[in-house]
XYZ file of C-alpha atoms in Angstrom:
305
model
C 7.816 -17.395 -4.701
C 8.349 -13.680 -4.853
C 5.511 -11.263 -4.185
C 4.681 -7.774 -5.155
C 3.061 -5.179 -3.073
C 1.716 -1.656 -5.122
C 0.499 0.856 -2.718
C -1.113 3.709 -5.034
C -3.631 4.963 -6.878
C -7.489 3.095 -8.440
C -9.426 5.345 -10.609
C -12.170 5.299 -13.634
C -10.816 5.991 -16.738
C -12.801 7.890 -18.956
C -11.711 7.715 -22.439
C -12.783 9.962 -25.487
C -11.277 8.634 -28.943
C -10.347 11.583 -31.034
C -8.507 12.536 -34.469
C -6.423 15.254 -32.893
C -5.855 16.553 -29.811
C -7.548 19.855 -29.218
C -5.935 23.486 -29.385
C -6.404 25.853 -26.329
C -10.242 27.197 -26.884
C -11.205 24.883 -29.457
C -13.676 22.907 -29.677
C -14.044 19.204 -31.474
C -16.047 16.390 -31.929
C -14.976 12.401 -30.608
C -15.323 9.669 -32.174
C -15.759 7.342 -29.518
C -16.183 7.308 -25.699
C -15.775 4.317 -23.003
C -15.036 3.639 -19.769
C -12.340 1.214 -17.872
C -10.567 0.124 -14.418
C -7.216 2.273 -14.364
C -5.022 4.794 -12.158
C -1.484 4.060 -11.966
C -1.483 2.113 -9.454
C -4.109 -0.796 -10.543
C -2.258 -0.741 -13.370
C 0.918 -1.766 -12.395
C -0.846 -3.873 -10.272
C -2.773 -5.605 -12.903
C 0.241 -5.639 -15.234
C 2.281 -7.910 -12.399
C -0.195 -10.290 -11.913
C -0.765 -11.189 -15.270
C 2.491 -11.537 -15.832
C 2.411 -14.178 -13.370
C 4.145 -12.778 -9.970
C 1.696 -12.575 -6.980
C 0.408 -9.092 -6.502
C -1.326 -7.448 -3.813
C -2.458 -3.370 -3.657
C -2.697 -1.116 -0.649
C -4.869 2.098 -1.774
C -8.253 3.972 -1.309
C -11.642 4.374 -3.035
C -14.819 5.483 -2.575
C -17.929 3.850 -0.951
C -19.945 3.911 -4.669
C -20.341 1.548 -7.637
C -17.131 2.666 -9.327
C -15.272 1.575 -5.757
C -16.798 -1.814 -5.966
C -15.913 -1.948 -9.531
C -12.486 -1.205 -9.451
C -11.696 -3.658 -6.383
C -13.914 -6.429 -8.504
C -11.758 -5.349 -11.503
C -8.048 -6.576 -9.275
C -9.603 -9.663 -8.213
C -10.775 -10.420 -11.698
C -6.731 -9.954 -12.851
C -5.272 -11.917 -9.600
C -4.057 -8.967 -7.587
C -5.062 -9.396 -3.943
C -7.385 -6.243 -2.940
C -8.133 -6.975 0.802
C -6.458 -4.037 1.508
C -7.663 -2.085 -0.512
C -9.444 0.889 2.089
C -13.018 2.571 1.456
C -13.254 6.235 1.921
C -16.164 8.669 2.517
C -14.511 10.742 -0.552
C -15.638 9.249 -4.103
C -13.852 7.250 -6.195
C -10.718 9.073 -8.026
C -11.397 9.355 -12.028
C -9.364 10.728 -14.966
C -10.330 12.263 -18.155
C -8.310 10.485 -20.934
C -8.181 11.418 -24.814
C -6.228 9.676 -27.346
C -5.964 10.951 -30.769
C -5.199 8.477 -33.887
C -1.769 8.454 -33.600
C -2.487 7.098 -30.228
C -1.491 9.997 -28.283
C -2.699 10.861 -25.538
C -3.080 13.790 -22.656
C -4.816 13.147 -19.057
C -6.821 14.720 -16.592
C -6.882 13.010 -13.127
C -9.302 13.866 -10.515
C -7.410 12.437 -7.328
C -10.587 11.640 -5.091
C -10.279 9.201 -2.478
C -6.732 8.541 -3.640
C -5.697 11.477 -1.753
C -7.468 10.824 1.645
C -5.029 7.886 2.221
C -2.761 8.795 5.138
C 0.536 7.492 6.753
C -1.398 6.083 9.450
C -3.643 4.074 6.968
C -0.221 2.530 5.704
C 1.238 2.240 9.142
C -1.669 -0.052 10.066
C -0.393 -2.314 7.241
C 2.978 -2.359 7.959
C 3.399 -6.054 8.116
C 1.682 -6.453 4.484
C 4.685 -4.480 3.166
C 6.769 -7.096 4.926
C 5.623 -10.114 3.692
C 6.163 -8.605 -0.233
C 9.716 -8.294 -2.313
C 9.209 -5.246 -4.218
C 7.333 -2.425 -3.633
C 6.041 -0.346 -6.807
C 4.698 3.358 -5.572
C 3.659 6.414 -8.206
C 2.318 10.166 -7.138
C -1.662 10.366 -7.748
C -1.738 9.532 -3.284
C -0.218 12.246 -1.107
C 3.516 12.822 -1.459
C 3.674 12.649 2.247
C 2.570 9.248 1.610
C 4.769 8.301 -0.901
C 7.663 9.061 1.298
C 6.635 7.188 4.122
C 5.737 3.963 1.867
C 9.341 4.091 0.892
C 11.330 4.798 3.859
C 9.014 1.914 5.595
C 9.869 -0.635 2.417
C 14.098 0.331 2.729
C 13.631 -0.516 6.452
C 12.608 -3.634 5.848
C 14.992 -4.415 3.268
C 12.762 -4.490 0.170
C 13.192 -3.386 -3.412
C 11.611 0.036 -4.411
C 10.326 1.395 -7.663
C 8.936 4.952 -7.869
C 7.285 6.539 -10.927
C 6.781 10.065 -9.830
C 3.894 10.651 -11.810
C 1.964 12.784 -12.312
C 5.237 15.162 -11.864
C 6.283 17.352 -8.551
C 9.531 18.345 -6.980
C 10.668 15.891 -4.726
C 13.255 15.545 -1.811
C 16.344 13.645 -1.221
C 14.397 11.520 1.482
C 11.994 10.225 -1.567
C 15.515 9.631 -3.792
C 17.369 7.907 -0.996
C 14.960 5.543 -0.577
C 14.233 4.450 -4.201
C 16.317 2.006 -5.688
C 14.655 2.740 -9.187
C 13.567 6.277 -10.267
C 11.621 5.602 -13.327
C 10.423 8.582 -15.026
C 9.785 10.002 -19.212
C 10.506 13.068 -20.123
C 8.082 15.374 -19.371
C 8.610 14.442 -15.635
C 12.555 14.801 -16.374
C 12.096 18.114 -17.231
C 9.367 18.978 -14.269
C 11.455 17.562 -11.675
C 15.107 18.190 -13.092
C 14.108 21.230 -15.379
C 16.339 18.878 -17.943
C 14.989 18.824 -21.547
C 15.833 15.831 -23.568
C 16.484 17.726 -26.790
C 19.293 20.106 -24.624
C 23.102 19.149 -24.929
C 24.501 17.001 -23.053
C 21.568 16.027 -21.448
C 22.543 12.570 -20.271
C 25.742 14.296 -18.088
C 22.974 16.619 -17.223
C 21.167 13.752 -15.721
C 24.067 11.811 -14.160
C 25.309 15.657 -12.134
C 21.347 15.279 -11.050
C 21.929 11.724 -9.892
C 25.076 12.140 -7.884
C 23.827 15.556 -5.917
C 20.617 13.961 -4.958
C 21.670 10.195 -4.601
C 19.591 8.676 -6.544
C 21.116 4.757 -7.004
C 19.302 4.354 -10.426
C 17.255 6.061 -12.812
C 15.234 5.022 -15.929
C 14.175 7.205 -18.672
C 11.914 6.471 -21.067
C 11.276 7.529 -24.194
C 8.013 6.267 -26.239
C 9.270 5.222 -29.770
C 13.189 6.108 -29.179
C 13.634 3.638 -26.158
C 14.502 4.302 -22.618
C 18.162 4.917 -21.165
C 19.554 3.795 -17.917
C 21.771 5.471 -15.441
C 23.042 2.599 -13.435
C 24.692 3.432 -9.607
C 27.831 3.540 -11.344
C 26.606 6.643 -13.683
C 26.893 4.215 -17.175
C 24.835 5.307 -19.280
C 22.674 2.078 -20.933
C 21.080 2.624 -23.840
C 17.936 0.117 -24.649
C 15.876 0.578 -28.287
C 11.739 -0.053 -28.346
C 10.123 -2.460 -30.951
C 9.148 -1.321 -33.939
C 4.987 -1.482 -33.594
C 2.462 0.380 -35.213
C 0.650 2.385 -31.849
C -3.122 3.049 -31.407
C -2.943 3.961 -27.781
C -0.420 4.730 -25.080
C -2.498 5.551 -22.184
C -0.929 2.585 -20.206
C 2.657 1.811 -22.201
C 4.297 3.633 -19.100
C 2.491 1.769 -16.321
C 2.855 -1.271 -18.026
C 6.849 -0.926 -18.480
C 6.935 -0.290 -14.725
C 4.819 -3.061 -13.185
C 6.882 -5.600 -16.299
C 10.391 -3.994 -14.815
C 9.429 -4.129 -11.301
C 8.157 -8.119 -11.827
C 11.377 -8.818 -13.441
C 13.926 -7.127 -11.368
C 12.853 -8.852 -8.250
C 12.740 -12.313 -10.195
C 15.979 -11.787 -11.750
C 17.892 -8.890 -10.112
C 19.610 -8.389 -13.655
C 18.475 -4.602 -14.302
C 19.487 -4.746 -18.073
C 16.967 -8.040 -18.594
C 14.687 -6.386 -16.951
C 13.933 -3.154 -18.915
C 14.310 -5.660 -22.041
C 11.410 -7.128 -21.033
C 9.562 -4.107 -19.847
C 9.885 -3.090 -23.273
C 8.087 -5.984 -24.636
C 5.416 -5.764 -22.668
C 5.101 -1.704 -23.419
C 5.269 -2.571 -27.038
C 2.310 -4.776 -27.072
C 0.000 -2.681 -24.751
C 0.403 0.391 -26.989
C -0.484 -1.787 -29.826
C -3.949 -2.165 -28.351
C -6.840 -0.264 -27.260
C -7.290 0.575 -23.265
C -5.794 0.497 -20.029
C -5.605 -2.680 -17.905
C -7.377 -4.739 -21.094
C -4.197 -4.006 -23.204
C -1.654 -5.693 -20.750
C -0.401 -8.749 -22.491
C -0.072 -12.030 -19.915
C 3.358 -14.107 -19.137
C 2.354 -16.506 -22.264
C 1.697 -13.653 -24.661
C 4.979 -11.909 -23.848
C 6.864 -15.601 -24.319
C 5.324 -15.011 -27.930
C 6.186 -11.854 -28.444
C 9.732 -12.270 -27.511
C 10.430 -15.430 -29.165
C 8.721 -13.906 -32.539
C 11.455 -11.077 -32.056
């Protein structure tokens, strides 16, 4: 059976339900306020074990009750967390609000996250080798991020990387990644390409070939995602039609659902189809980790449309 390794971030969401997003000095009231297991990286996580492939996380918290809750919170959705580290540094949070159209802007506070070190994943070396695909994302140390990756390619394994949240990276992070999966306020951090400029998809490929990037994904919310194979095709994929309340985890959700599939299927195109599925019916529901759908809800979903 293949196996999925996500080395990457845990954090406590904090989540304040609003009607709008607020302007720059203004002050509003929320409507509602909660708490939940998220980061990127538990998220993917959780999203590939309960979509049945077995999942195990490499990352960092802190010694305090939102540490222990967080590493409860993987073993509750099947993700192995023995290697999950504790850290003198508290746990890594983020600041979430979500308006009623189910948009959404984030604040993280990295934490422990970023006190993991190359050494930390050098000692678990051999736990990247006994996985198939190996899902990474930015809220732990770039530093880190490249090492994860050049470590995975060595031993022949399948990377995704969501650079997220967005900084510039170098060709050693792009050679290494066999799936650059980004939306499009990253494109435009990373690539300074908007989506709404001409000719932005050639833009993209030019980007592709001078770095060597193999493949990249972009997504695009309601319009879809497009994909820019190794042989610069451009694929263009359409979303479901579903009426959103919150998209806090649509992307993680689409990337831990894509990486699942690849490595089951190894058919890239089937793949993002069914990472759009499972994005479609997470942003249909309220939360982080609680909205991920599970293998038998997505056989629903798909046979219903």
């Amino acid at each position: 059976m293949k196996k999925a390794l996500v080395i990457g971030s845990l954090n406590m969401d904090m989540t304040v339900k609003v009607e709008k997003l607020p302007k720059l000095g203004e002050t509003i009231f929320g409507n509602e306020f909660y708490e939940s297991c998220g980061g990127k990286g538990a998220n993917q996580a959780v999203a590939v074990a309960k979509l049945g492939m077995k999942t195990e996380m490499i990352g960092m918290v802190g010694k305090d009750s939102q540490g222990e809750k967080l590493i409860q919170n993987l073993v509750d959705n099947g993700v192995k967390a023995d290697n999950v580290i504790k850290s003198d540094e508290l746990t890594g949070r983020a600041i979430i609000t979500v308006d009623k159209n189910g948009d959404n802007n984030i604040i993280v506070i990295a934490g422990s996250n970023f006190k993991i070190t190359e050494k930390d994943i050098q000692n678990k070396v051999n736990v990247i080798a006994e996985n198939d695909v190996v899902i990474l994302q930015n809220e732990i140390p770039l530093s880190v991020v490249e090492f994860c990756l050049l470590k995975a390619k060595e031993l022949g394994k399948i990377t995704v990387f969501n650079p997220a949240p967005a900084t510039k990276l170098n060709d050693r992070i792009f050679h290494n990644t066999d799936y650059l999966i980004l939306n499009e306020t990253e494109m435009e951090e990373i690539f300074e390409i908007k989506i709404s400029d001409e000719g932005y998809a050639e833009k993209i490929l030019h980007k592709k070939e001078e770095h060597g990037i193999k493949n990249i994904i972009l997504t695009l919310g309601e319009k879809g995602c497009v994909y820019f194979d190794k042989n610069n095709d451009i694929n263009k994929y359409e979303a479901y039609k579903v009426k959103a309340i919150d998209t806090t985890a649509a992307g993680d959700s689409f990337i831990g659902a894509f990486a699942m599939k690849i490595c089951e299927c190894g058919d890239t195109g089937e793949a993002i189809k069914y990472a759009t599925a499972v994005s479609a019916i997470v942003v249909t529901r309220q939360g982080a980790q609680s909205s991920i759908p599970t293998k038998d809800e997505i056989k629903d979903f798909l046979r219903k449309n």
